[in-house]
Structure formats: structure tokens, C-alpha cells
Coordinates of C-alpha atoms in Angstrom, one line a residue:
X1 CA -89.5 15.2 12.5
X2 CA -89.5 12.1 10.0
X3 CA -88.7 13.1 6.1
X4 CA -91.4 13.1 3.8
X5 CA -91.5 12.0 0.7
X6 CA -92.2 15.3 -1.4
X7 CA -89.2 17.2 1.2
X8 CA -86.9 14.8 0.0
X9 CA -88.0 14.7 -3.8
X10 CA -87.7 18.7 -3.5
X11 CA -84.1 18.2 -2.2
X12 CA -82.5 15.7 -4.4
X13 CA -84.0 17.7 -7.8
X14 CA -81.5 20.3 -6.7
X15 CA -78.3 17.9 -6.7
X16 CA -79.0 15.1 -9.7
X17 CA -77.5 12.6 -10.8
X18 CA -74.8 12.6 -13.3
X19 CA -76.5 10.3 -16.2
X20 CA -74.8 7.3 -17.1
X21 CA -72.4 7.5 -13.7
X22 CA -72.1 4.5 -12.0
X23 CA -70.9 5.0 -8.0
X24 CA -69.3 2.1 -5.9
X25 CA -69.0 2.6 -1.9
X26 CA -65.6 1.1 -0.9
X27 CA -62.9 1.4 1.5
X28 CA -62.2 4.8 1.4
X29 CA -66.1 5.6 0.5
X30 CA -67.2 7.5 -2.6
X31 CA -63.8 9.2 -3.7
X32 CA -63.9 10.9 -7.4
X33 CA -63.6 14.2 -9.3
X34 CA -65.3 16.7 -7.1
X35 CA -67.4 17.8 -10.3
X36 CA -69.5 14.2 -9.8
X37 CA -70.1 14.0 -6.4
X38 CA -72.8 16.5 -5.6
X39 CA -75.9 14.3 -5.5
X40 CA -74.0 11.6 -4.3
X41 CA -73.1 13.6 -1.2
X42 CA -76.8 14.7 -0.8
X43 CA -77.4 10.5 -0.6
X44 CA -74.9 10.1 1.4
X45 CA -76.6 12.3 4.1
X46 CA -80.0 11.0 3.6
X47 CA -78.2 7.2 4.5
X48 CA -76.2 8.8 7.7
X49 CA -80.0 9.4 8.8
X50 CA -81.0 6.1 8.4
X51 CA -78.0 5.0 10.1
X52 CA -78.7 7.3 13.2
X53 CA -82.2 6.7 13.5
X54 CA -81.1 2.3 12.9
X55 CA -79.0 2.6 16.0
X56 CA -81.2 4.4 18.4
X57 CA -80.1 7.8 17.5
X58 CA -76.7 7.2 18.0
X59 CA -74.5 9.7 16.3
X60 CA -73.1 9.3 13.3
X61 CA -69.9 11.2 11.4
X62 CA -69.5 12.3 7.9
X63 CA -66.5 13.6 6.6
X64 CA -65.7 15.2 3.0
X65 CA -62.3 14.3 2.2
X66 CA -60.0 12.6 -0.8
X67 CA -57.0 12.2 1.9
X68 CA -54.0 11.6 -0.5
X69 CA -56.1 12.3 -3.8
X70 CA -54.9 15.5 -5.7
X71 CA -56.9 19.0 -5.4
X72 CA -59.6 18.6 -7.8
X73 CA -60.9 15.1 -6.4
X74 CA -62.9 14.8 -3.1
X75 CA -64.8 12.0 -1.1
X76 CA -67.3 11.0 1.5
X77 CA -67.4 8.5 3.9
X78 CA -69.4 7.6 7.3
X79 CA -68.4 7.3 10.6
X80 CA -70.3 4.7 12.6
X81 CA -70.3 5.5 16.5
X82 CA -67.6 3.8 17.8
X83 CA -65.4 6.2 15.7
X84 CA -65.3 2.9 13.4
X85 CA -65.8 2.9 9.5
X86 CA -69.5 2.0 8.4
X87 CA -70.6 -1.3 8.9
X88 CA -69.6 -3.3 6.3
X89 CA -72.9 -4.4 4.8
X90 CA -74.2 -0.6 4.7
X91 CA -71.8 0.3 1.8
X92 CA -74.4 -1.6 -0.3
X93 CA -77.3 0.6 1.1
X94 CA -74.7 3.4 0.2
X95 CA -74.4 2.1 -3.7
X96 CA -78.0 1.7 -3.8
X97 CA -79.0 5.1 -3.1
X98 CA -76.0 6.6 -5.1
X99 CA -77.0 4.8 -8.2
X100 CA -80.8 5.5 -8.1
X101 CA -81.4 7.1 -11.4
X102 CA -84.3 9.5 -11.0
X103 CA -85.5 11.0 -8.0
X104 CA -88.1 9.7 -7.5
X105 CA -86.1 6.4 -7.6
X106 CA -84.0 7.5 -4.9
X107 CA -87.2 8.1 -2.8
X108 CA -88.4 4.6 -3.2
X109 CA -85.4 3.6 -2.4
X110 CA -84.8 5.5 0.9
X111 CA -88.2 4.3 2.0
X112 CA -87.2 0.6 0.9
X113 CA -84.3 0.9 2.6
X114 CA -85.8 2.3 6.0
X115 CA -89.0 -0.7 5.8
X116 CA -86.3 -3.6 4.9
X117 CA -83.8 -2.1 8.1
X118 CA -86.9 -1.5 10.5
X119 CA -85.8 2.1 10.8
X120 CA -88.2 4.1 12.9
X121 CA -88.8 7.4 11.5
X122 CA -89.7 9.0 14.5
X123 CA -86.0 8.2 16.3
X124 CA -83.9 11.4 16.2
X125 CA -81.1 11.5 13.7
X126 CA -77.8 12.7 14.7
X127 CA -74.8 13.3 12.6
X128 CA -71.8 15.7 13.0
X129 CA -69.8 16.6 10.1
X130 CA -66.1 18.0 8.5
X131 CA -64.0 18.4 5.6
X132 CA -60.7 19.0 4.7
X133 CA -59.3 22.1 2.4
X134 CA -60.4 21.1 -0.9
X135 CA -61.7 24.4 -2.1
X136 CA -64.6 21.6 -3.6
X137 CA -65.2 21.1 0.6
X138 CA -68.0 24.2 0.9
X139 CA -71.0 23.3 -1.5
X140 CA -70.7 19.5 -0.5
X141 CA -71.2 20.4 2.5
X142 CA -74.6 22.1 1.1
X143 CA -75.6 18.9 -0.2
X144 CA -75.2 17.1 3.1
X145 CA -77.4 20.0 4.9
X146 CA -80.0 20.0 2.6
X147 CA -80.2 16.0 3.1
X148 CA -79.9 16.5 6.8
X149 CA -82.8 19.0 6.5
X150 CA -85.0 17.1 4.5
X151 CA -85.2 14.2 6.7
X152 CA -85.6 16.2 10.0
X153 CA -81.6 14.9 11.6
X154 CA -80.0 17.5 13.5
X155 CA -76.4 18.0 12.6
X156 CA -73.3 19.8 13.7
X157 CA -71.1 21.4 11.6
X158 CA -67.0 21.0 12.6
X159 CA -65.9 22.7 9.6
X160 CA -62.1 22.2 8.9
X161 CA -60.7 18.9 10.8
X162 CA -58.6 16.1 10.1
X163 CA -60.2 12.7 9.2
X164 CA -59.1 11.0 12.5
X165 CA -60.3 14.4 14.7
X166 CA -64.1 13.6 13.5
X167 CA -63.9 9.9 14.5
X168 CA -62.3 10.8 17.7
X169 CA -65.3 13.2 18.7
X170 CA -67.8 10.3 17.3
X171 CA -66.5 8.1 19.9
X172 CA -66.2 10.8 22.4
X173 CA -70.0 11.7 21.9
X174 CA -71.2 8.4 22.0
X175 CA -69.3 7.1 24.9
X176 CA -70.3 10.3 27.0
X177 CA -71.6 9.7 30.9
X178 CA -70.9 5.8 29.9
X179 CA -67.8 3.4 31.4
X180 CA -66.3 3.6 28.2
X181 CA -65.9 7.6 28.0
X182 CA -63.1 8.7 25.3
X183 CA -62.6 12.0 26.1
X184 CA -63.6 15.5 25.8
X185 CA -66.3 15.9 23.1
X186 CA -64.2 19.1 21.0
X187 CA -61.3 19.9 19.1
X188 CA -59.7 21.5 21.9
X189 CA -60.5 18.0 23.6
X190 CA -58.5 15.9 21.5
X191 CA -55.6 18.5 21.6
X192 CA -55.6 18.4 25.3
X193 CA -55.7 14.1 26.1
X194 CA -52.9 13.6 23.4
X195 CA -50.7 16.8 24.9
X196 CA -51.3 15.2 28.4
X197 CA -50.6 11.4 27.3
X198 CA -47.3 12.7 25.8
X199 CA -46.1 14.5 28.9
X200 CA -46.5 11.5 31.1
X201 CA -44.9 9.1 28.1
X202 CA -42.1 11.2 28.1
X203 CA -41.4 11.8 31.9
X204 CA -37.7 11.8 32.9
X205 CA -36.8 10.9 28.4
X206 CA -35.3 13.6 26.3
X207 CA -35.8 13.8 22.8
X208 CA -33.0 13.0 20.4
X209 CA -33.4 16.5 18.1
X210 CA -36.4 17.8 16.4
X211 CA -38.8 16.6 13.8
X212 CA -39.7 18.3 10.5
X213 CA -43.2 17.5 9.5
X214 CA -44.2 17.7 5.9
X215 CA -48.3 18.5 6.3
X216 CA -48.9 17.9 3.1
X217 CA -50.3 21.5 2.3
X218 CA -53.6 20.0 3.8
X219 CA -55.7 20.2 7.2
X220 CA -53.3 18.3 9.2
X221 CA -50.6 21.6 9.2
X222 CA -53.1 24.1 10.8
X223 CA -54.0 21.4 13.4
X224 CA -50.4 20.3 14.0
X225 CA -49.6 23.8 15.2
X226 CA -52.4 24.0 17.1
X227 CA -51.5 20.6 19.1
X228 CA -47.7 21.6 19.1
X229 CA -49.4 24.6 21.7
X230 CA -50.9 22.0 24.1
X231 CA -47.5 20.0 24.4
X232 CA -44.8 20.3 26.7
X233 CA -41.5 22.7 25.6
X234 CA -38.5 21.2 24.7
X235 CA -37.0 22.5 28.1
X236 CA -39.9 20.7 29.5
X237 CA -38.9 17.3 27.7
X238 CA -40.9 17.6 24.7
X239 CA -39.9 17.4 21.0
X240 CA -39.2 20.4 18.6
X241 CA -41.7 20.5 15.7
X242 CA -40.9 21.9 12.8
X243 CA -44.2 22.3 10.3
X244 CA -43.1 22.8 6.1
X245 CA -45.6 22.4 3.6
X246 CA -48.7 24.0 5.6
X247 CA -49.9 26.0 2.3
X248 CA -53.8 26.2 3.0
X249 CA -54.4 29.4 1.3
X250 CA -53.6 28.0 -2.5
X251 CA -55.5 24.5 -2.7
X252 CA -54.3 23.7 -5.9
X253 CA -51.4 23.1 -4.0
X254 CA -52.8 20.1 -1.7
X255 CA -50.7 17.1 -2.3
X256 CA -48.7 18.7 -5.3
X257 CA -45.0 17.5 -5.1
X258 CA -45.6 16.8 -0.8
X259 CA -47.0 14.1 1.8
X260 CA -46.7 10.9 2.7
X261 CA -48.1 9.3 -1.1
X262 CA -45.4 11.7 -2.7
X263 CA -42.5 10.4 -0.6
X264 CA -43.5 6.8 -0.7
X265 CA -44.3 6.6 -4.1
X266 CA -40.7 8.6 -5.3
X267 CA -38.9 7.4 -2.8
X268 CA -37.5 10.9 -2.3
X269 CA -38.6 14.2 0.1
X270 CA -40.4 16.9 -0.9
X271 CA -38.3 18.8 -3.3
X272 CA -38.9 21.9 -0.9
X273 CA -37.3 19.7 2.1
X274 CA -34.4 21.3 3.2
X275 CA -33.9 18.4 5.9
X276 CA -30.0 18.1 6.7
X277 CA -28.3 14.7 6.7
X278 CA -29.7 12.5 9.4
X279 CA -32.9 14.9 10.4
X280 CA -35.9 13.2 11.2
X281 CA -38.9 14.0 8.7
X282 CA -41.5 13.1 8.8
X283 CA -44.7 13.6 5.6
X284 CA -48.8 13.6 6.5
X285 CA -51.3 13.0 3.3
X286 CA -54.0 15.4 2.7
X287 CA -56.5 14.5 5.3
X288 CA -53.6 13.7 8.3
X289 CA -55.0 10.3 8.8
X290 CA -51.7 8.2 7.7
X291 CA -47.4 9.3 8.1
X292 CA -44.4 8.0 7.2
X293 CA -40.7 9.0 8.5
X294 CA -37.7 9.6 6.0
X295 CA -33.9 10.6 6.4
X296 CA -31.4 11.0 4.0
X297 CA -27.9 9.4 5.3
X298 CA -24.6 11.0 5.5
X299 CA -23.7 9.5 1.8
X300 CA -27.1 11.5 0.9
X301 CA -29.1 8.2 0.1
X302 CA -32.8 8.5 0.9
X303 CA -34.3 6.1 3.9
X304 CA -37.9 5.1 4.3
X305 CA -39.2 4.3 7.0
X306 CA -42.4 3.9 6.1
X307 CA -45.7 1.7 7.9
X308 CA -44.0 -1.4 8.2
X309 CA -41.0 0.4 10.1
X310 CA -43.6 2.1 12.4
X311 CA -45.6 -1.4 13.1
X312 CA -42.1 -2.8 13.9
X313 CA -41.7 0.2 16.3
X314 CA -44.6 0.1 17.8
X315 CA -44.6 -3.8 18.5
X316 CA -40.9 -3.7 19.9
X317 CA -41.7 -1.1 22.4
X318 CA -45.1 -2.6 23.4
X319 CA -43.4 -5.9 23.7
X320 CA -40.7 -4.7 26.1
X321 CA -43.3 -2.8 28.1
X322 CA -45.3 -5.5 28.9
X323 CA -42.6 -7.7 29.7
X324 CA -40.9 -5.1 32.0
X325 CA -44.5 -4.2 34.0
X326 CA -44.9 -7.9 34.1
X327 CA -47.8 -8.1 32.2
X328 CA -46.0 -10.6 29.2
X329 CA -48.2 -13.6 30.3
X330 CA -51.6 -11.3 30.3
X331 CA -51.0 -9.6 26.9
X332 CA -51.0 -10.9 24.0
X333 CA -49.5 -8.9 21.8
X334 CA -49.8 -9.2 17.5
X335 CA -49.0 -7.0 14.7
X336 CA -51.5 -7.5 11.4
X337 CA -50.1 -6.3 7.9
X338 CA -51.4 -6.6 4.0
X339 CA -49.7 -8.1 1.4
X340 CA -47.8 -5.1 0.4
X341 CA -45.7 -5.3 3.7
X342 CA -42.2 -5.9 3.2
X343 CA -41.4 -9.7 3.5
X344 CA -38.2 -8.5 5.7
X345 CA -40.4 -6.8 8.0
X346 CA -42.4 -10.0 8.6
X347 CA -39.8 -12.0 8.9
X348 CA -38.3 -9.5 11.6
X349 CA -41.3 -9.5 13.6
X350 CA -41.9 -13.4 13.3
X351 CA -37.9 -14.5 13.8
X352 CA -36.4 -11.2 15.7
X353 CA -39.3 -10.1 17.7
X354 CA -41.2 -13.3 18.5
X355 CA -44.5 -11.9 17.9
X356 CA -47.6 -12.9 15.5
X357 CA -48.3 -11.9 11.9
X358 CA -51.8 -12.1 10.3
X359 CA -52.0 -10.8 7.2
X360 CA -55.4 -9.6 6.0
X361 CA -56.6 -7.7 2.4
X362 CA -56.0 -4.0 2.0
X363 CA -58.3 -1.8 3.3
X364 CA -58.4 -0.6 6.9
X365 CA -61.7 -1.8 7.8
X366 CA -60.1 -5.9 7.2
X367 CA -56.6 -4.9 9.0
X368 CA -58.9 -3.0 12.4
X369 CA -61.3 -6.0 12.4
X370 CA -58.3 -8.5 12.9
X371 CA -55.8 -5.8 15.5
X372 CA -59.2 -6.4 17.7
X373 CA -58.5 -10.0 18.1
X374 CA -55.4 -9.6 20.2
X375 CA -54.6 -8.1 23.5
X376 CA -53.0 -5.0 21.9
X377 CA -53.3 -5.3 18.2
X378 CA -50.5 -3.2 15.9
X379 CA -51.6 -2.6 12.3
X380 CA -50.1 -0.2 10.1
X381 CA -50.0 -0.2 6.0
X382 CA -46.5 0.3 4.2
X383 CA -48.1 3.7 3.2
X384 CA -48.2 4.8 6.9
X385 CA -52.1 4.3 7.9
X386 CA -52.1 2.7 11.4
X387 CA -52.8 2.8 14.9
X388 CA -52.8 0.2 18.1
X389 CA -56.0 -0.8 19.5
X390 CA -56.0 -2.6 23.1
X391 CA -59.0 -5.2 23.9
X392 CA -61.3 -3.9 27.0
X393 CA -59.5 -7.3 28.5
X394 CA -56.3 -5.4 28.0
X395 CA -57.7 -2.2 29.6
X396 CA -58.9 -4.5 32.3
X397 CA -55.4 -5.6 33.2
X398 CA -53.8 -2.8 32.5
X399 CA -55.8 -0.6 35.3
X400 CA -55.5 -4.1 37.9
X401 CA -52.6 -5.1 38.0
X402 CA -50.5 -4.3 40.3
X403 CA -46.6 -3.8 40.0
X404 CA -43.5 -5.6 41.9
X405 CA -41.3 -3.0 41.3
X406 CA -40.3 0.6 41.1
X407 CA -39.1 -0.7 37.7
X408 CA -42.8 -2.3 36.4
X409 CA -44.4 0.7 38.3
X410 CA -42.5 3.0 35.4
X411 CA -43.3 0.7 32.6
X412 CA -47.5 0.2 33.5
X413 CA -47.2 3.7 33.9
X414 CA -46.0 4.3 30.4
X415 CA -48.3 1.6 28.9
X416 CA -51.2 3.2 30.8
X417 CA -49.8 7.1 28.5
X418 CA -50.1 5.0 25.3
X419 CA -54.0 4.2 25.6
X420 CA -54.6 7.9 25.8
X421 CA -52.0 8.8 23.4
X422 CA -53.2 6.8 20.3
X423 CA -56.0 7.1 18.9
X424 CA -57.6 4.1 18.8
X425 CA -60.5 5.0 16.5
X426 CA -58.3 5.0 13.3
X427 CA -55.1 5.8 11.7
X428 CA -54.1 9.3 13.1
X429 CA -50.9 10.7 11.6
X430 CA -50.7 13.4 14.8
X431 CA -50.8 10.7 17.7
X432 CA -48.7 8.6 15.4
X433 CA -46.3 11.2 15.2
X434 CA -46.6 11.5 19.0
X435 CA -45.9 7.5 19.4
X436 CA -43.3 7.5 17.5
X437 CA -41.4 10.3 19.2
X438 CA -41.9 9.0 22.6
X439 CA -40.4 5.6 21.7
X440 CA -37.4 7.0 19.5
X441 CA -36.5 9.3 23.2
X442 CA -37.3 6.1 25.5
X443 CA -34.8 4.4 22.9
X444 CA -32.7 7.3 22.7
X445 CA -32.6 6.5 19.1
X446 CA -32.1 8.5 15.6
X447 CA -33.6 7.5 12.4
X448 CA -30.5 5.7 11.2
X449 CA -30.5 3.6 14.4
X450 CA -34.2 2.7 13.7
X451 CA -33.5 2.2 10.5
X452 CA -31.1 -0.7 11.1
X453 CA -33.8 -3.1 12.5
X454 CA -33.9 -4.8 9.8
X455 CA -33.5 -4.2 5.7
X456 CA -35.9 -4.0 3.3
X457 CA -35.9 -6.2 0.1
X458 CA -35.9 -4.1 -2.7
X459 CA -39.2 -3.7 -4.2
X460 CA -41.1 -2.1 -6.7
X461 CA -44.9 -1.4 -7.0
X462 CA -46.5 -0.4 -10.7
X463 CA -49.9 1.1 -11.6
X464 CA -51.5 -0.4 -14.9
X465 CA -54.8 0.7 -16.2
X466 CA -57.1 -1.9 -17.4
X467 CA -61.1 -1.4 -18.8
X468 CA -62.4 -3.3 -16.6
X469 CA -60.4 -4.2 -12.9
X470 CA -63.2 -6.1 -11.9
X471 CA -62.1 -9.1 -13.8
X472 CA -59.5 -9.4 -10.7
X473 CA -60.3 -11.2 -8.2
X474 CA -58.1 -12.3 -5.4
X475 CA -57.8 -14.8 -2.8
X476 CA -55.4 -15.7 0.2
X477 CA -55.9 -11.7 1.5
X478 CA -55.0 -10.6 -1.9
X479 CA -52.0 -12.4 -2.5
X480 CA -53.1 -14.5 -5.4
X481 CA -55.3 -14.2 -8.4
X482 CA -58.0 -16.8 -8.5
X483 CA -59.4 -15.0 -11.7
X484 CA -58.8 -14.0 -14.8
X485 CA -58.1 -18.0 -14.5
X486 CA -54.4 -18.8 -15.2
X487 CA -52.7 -15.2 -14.5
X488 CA -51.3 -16.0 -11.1
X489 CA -49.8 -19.9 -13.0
X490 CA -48.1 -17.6 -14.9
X491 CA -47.0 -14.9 -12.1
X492 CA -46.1 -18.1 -10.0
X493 CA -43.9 -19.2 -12.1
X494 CA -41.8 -15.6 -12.5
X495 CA -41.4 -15.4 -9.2
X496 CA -39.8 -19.1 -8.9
X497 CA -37.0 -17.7 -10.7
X498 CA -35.9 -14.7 -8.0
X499 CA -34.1 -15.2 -5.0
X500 CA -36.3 -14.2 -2.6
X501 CA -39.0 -13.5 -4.7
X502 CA -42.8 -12.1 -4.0
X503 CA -45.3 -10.7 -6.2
X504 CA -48.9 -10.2 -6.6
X505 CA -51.9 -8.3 -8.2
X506 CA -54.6 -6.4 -7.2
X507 CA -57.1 -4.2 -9.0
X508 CA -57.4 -0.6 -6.9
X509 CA -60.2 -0.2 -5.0
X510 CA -61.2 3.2 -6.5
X511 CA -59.9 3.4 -10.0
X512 CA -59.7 1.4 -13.1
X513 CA -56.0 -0.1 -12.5
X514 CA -54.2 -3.1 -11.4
X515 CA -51.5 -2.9 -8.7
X516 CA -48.3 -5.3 -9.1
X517 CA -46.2 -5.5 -6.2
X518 CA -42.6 -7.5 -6.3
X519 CA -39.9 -7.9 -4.4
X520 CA -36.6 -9.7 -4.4
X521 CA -33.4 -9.5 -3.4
X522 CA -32.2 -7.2 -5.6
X523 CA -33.0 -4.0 -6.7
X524 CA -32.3 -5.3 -10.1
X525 CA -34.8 -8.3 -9.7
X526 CA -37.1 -6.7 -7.9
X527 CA -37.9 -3.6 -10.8
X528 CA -37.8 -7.1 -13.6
X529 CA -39.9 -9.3 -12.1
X530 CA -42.8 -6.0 -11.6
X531 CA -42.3 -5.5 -15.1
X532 CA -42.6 -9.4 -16.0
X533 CA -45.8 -9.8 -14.0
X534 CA -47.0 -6.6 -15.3
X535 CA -47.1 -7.8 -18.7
X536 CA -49.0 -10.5 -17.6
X537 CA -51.5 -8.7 -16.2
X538 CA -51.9 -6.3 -19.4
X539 CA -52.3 -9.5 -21.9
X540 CA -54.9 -11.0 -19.3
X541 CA -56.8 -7.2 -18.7

């Protein structure tokens, strides 16, 4: 049944809005203290509807998270039905309902809203639904019901899941019975094609040790353990897992002093890491949707080898694959970063590896867009949200061609593992762990040998809070200010004086600060050009 006006004015009384709140849909959806989100949740569910019913019933995911955020924040975002983030132009239709000030407001403008789209009422809205372990999870999820109910969808609830888990069934649900089928429609379903993608990756290869996985104290520890009983033994050539920071019982501890924002940030492990010299770690954030891999050396100096070091990976391997099936003519292969990647790591990829480098703003939605442009597209941020998405053309060939050799018989074969292990919905710090083991044993590699790829320049990022970020605005994917006018004259002009300088601001997407990135070739430069361009930024904010 279609929502009535007086069911939905009955619903949103219970969950009102927070008076003089103002609520932006960005990349990472609404994401705020918990305390603030309840109505915006409930509109949140009442725009998943409309977004159903606009693509033909089509199902649509929503998922309650804050990913790296700490404990007392939490989010929500949409799931369009490719296991994609909302279409662009919706996150307006999201603002506009979040901001309505009354309800009856909000009514008027649902039914705006469903006139200007052409939504027909009487299609059947379906949405599935999860959250992370925010102890704030459980009565958002209320809000969302009590939308769902009021305008007639039917929903399922998944409970506790990783971010990438509910985009993976979103694409598994829609692509059911279809040429373009994903997989099986359930957690257990996602467990089982990334186990059975991993075996066949890693036939005849041997890991090189275990991994220690920092989950963050978030969902992605419970699930880890529950994919680590799907995959193949060590004896029978898998990897030894070894899960720390899985603390699910005390949510105050989500994020505290562990993950992958932690370790990036610091530039250190978790304090509770008791990772020898030259282990493989390895830190998820709070959701398990991004990871990045650490060591510390045998002089006990920290290594990061964060998103850039994964893309570089990733590209490597991929490269030499599809050179060795014979396939280096059909794919294309190209690797898309933002401008906090390290310059080294383009340069490497460019100079070393021979491959393209676009470079597009932050934000996952801008860096997915552009991966789909190539053959097999490699994104990854520095802070180790990623994946590898291959073009249907590249599926095409991939399932056609026909080897020369024993030798391009192995390699399609291990090209043809990778499509089922990564999940190509979205960054997935599980697969990505997966990927990166399989190419580390194919390499027979440690982290020190990865590592020496290439070397980063020393760089520095700094937080400054402003009253109003929106001053900022950027051009050249978000390498340079084109207002407040004159502020990037001024940061131009730093930079001129470092060897191998680069810097640039950007106002966050979800919080009233300005990010400034450097980097040069020493640490030394590196930490005072950040603080040069910094002040900059604070006389201009």
C-alpha cells in the first residue's frame, strides 16, 4: 500500500526535528552525534521508499553506521541497487527532507518530491537494512521501521553487518535470475564466494607467515572470524589470521586508541599491538569498509603501508597478469587516486609501472565513477578505502579468450579468482585483506619487501577548525583553492620554496574544518610548509 498523508504525519511527530539543526547529505551520508539523528533517520527511510518505488521496485540498502567516527557518533546512508552509493542528485532530495522544519513540512515535501520524480505510489517499495555496533544502532533502526511502515515498503532487517556486506547483498538481490548475477543473496553467501575465490587464487602459493588484523573493536571482528571458517587451513595453503581488537561487548571502545584512522593518523600501531618485528598487521575502521597494512622494522621504526601502497599492489599484480594470460593488448588497465596520494606513489605507477593516473576529488562516489572508465579500474584512498572494478568489456574477455599456454592458462585462471574475490560494489576491508594476501604469497613477499616499491615523501596532514568551511572551494579535483580569492597565490608560493613540494586545502566534508596536506622531501619541510599553509588558511577562515 501507498503512504498516506496523516500515517506519515503520525510517524514523523514521534521523531522531530532538532530546531535550529541544519543537515547536509554528503559522501559519507548524514554522519553526526547519534543524539541528532533520530528524525533524520526516520527521513531517510521515507526517501529509500521513493527511491524503490522510482526504480521499479528495485531494492534499495540502508545502513546505520559512522565507519571511523568515535562511539557516540553514528550515520546513514543509501544503497542504490547496483551496491553503488545514491545517485548523486538524490542527496539533495535527502537534505530537503532532513531539513523540513515541521511535519507537516516534511509531508509536503515527500509528496513534492514523489509528483516532481514521477514516483508511482502504488509500485512496491523494497529496502533491506544493517548497522554496525554503536550501542546508538537499535532505536535508529526504529526510526527507519516506522518510516518503512508508514509508507507501506517492505523491509528486511540484516541486523549487525559490515558496510560492504549490505551493498554486496544489494547487488546480489537485484542481479538475481539476471546475466549479471553476484552471488548468493545472504551473509553466509558472501562468506562462501570470497572463501572459494581465495582457494583458487592461492592454488599451488604458500603464504609468507600470518597476518594480525586489528578490527577496530567494530563489526568487521565478529565477521572476520566467521569468514576465517569458510577459508582454506594453512595446511591447505591459506593464511593464518590472527583477530586483536574484536571488543564488541563495551562500545565505548569502538575506534578508541585502534583501526585503520588510528594508525594512519599516529603513524603508530595500536598501543595493544604486540606485533613482533617484521609481522604483517594489518587495522579495519569501525564499519570494515577501508584497511591499511603496517610493520615495524628490525630497527623498530613504524612502516605504513597504507591505500596508495595497496593501489600500487594491486595494479602491479594485475598488470603482470594480464600480460602473462595475454590479455595486455585487451585490458586496459588504470589506477585513480585523490589528491592526498603520495606524489611518490604516482610517480611510481606513471614512471615504474607504466600505467595511468587520474586523479579525481575525495569522496568514493568521484574515485568509483572514474575506476569504471578503464578495463580494470584500481582506486584506493591513502586512508585504505578501495576496491578494483572490471568493465563488463573486461568480463567479456576475460571468460573468451582463450590461452596459448599452460603458463596464460594459470594466469586467466587467477585473473578469473580476482573478479569473485573483490568486491566490486565498494571498498571491503575483508576481500581487500584477502587480495592482498594472495598477491604478497604469488610474490612470495613480506611487508618490508613491499615496502621497498617505492618511498614515500614525507608528509604531513593538519586539521584546522574554521566557522564556516564552506568559504572553500576547490578546483583541479581539490588541489587548488579557487576561493577565499588569493589563498592558494599565497600557498603557491610556499610550496615554490620546497624541494619537491605539494600542498593543498580542503574543507572536510562532514565537519567544520579545513584539511592541509604537504609534502616534501623532508620530513623537516614537509611538517613547515603544513604549518606555513595552515596559517594561511586560519587568517583567510
Amino acid at each position: 500500500m501507498a503512504a498516506s498523508d496523516e500515517v506519515i504525519l503520525e510517524a514523523s511527530a514521534k521523531h522531530p526535528k532538532p530546531a535550529e539543526q541544519r543537515f547536509q547529505y554528503g559522501t559519507a551520508g548524514f554522519r553526526m552525534r547519534a543524539n541528532l539523528l533520530d528524525s533524520v533517520v526516520f527521513r531517510v527511510g521515507l526517501l529509500a521508499a521513493l527511491r524503490s518505488r522510482k526504480l521499479g521496485g528495485q531494492t534499495i540498502g540502508v545502513m546505520i553506521t559512522a565507519s571511523h567516527n568515535p562511539p557516540e557518533d553514528n550515520g546513514v546512508k543509501l544503497v542504490d541497487p547496483m551496491g553503488e552509493m545514491l545517485e548523486a542528485s538524490w542527496e539533495a532530495h535527502a537534505t530537503s527532507l532532513a531539513n523540513a522544519p515541521t511535519d507537516q513540512a516534511l509531508v509536503d515535501e515527500y509528496n513534492k518530491l514523489e509528483a516532481e520524480l514521477k514516483v508511482k505510489p502504488e509500485v512496491p517499495a523494497r529496502i533491506i537494512l544493517a548497522r554496525d555496533t554503536r550501542a546508538s544502532g537499535p532505536p535508529l533502526v526504529d526510526a527507519l521501521v516506522d518510516a518503512f511502515k508508514a509508507t507501506g515498503s517492505e523491509y528486511t532487517d540484516h541486523n549487525l553487518l559490515t558496510t560492504p556486506q549490505l551493498h554486496y547483498l544489494v547487488r546480489c538481490i537485484n542481479t538475481k535470475d539476471t546475466q549479471y548475477e553476484y552471488g548468493k543473496a545472504s551473509e553466509e553467501g558472501y562468506y562462501e564466494k570470497a572463501a572459494a575465490a581465495f582457494a583458487r587464487a592461492m592454488k599451488g602459493r604458500k603464504a609468507n607467515g600470518g597476518v594480525t588484523v586489528d578490527c577496530a573493536n567494530g563489526v568487521g571482528g565478529e565477521k572476520l572470524r566467521n569468514l576465517v571458517k569458510y577459508l582454506p587451513t594453512v595446511e591447505e595453503g591459506g593464511v593464518e589470521v590472527k583477530i586483536v581488537n574484536d571488543d564488541v561487548v563495551h562500545p565505548e571502545r569502538l575506534n578508541y586508541q585502534c583501526g585503520a584512522d588510528f594508525v594512519k593518523t599516529n603513524q603508530r600501531p595500536p598501543p595493544s599491538s604486540q606485533a613482533a618485528p617484521l609481522t604483517r598487521c594489518a587495522s579495519l575502521d569501525g564499519d570494515a569498509d577501508r584497511i591499511i597494512y603496517y610493520f615495524v622494522d628490525t630497527d623498530n621504526h613504524f612502516r605504513l603501508l597504507d591505500g596508495d601502497k595497496i593501489a600500487t599492489l594491486a595494479a602491479t599484480f594485475i598488470g603482470d597478469l594480464s600480460k602473462n594470460a595475454g590479455l595486455e593488448e585487451k585490458l586496459k588497465v588504470g589506477v585513480v587516486q585523490t589528491a592526498y596520494a603520495n606524489g611518490a606513489s604516482t610517480q611510481y605507477i606513471t614512471k615504474t609501472l607504466n600505467l595511468p593516473v587520474v586523479c579525481t576529488p575525495t569522496g568514493v562516489k568521484y574515485l568509483h565513477h572514474a575506476a569504471t572508465k578503464f578495463d580494470v579500474g584500481v582506486y584506493f584512498e591513502a586512508n585504505g578505502h578501495g576496491t578494483v572494478v572490471f568493465s563488463p568489456s573486461a568480463f567479456k574477455t576475460l571468460a573468451t579468450h582463450e590461452p596459448q599456454s599452460p603458463a596464460q592458462h594459470t594466469a586467466l585462471e587467477n585473473l578469473r579468482a580476482l573478479t569473485d574475490l573483490i568486491n566490486q560494489t565498494v571498498g571491503d576491508a575483508l576481500s581487500d585483506l584477502l587480495l592482498v594476501e594472495v598477491i604478497l604469497a604469488h610474490k612470495t613477499w613480506g611487508p618490508k619487501e613491499w615496502d621497498s616499491t617505492y618511498t614515500d615523501l614525507p608528509n604531513r596532514l593538519v586539521r584546522i577548525e574554521v566557522p564556516e568551511r564552506n568559504i572553500f572551494k576547490t578546483t583541479d579535483a581539490e588541489r587548488k583553492l579557487e576561493s577565499p580569492p588569493g589563498v592558494q597565490g599565497q600557498i603557491d608560493a610556499l610550496v615554490g620554496k620546497y624541494k619537491q613540494g605539494r600542498s593543498f586545502a580542503r574543507a572536510s566534508g562532514t565537519e567544520d574544518a579545513v584539511r592541509v596536506y604537504a609534502e616534501a622531501a623532508t620530513r623537516g619541510e614537509a611538517d613547515d610548509l603544513a604549518t606555513k599553509v595552515s596559517q594561511v588558511v586560519k587568517q583567510s577562515g
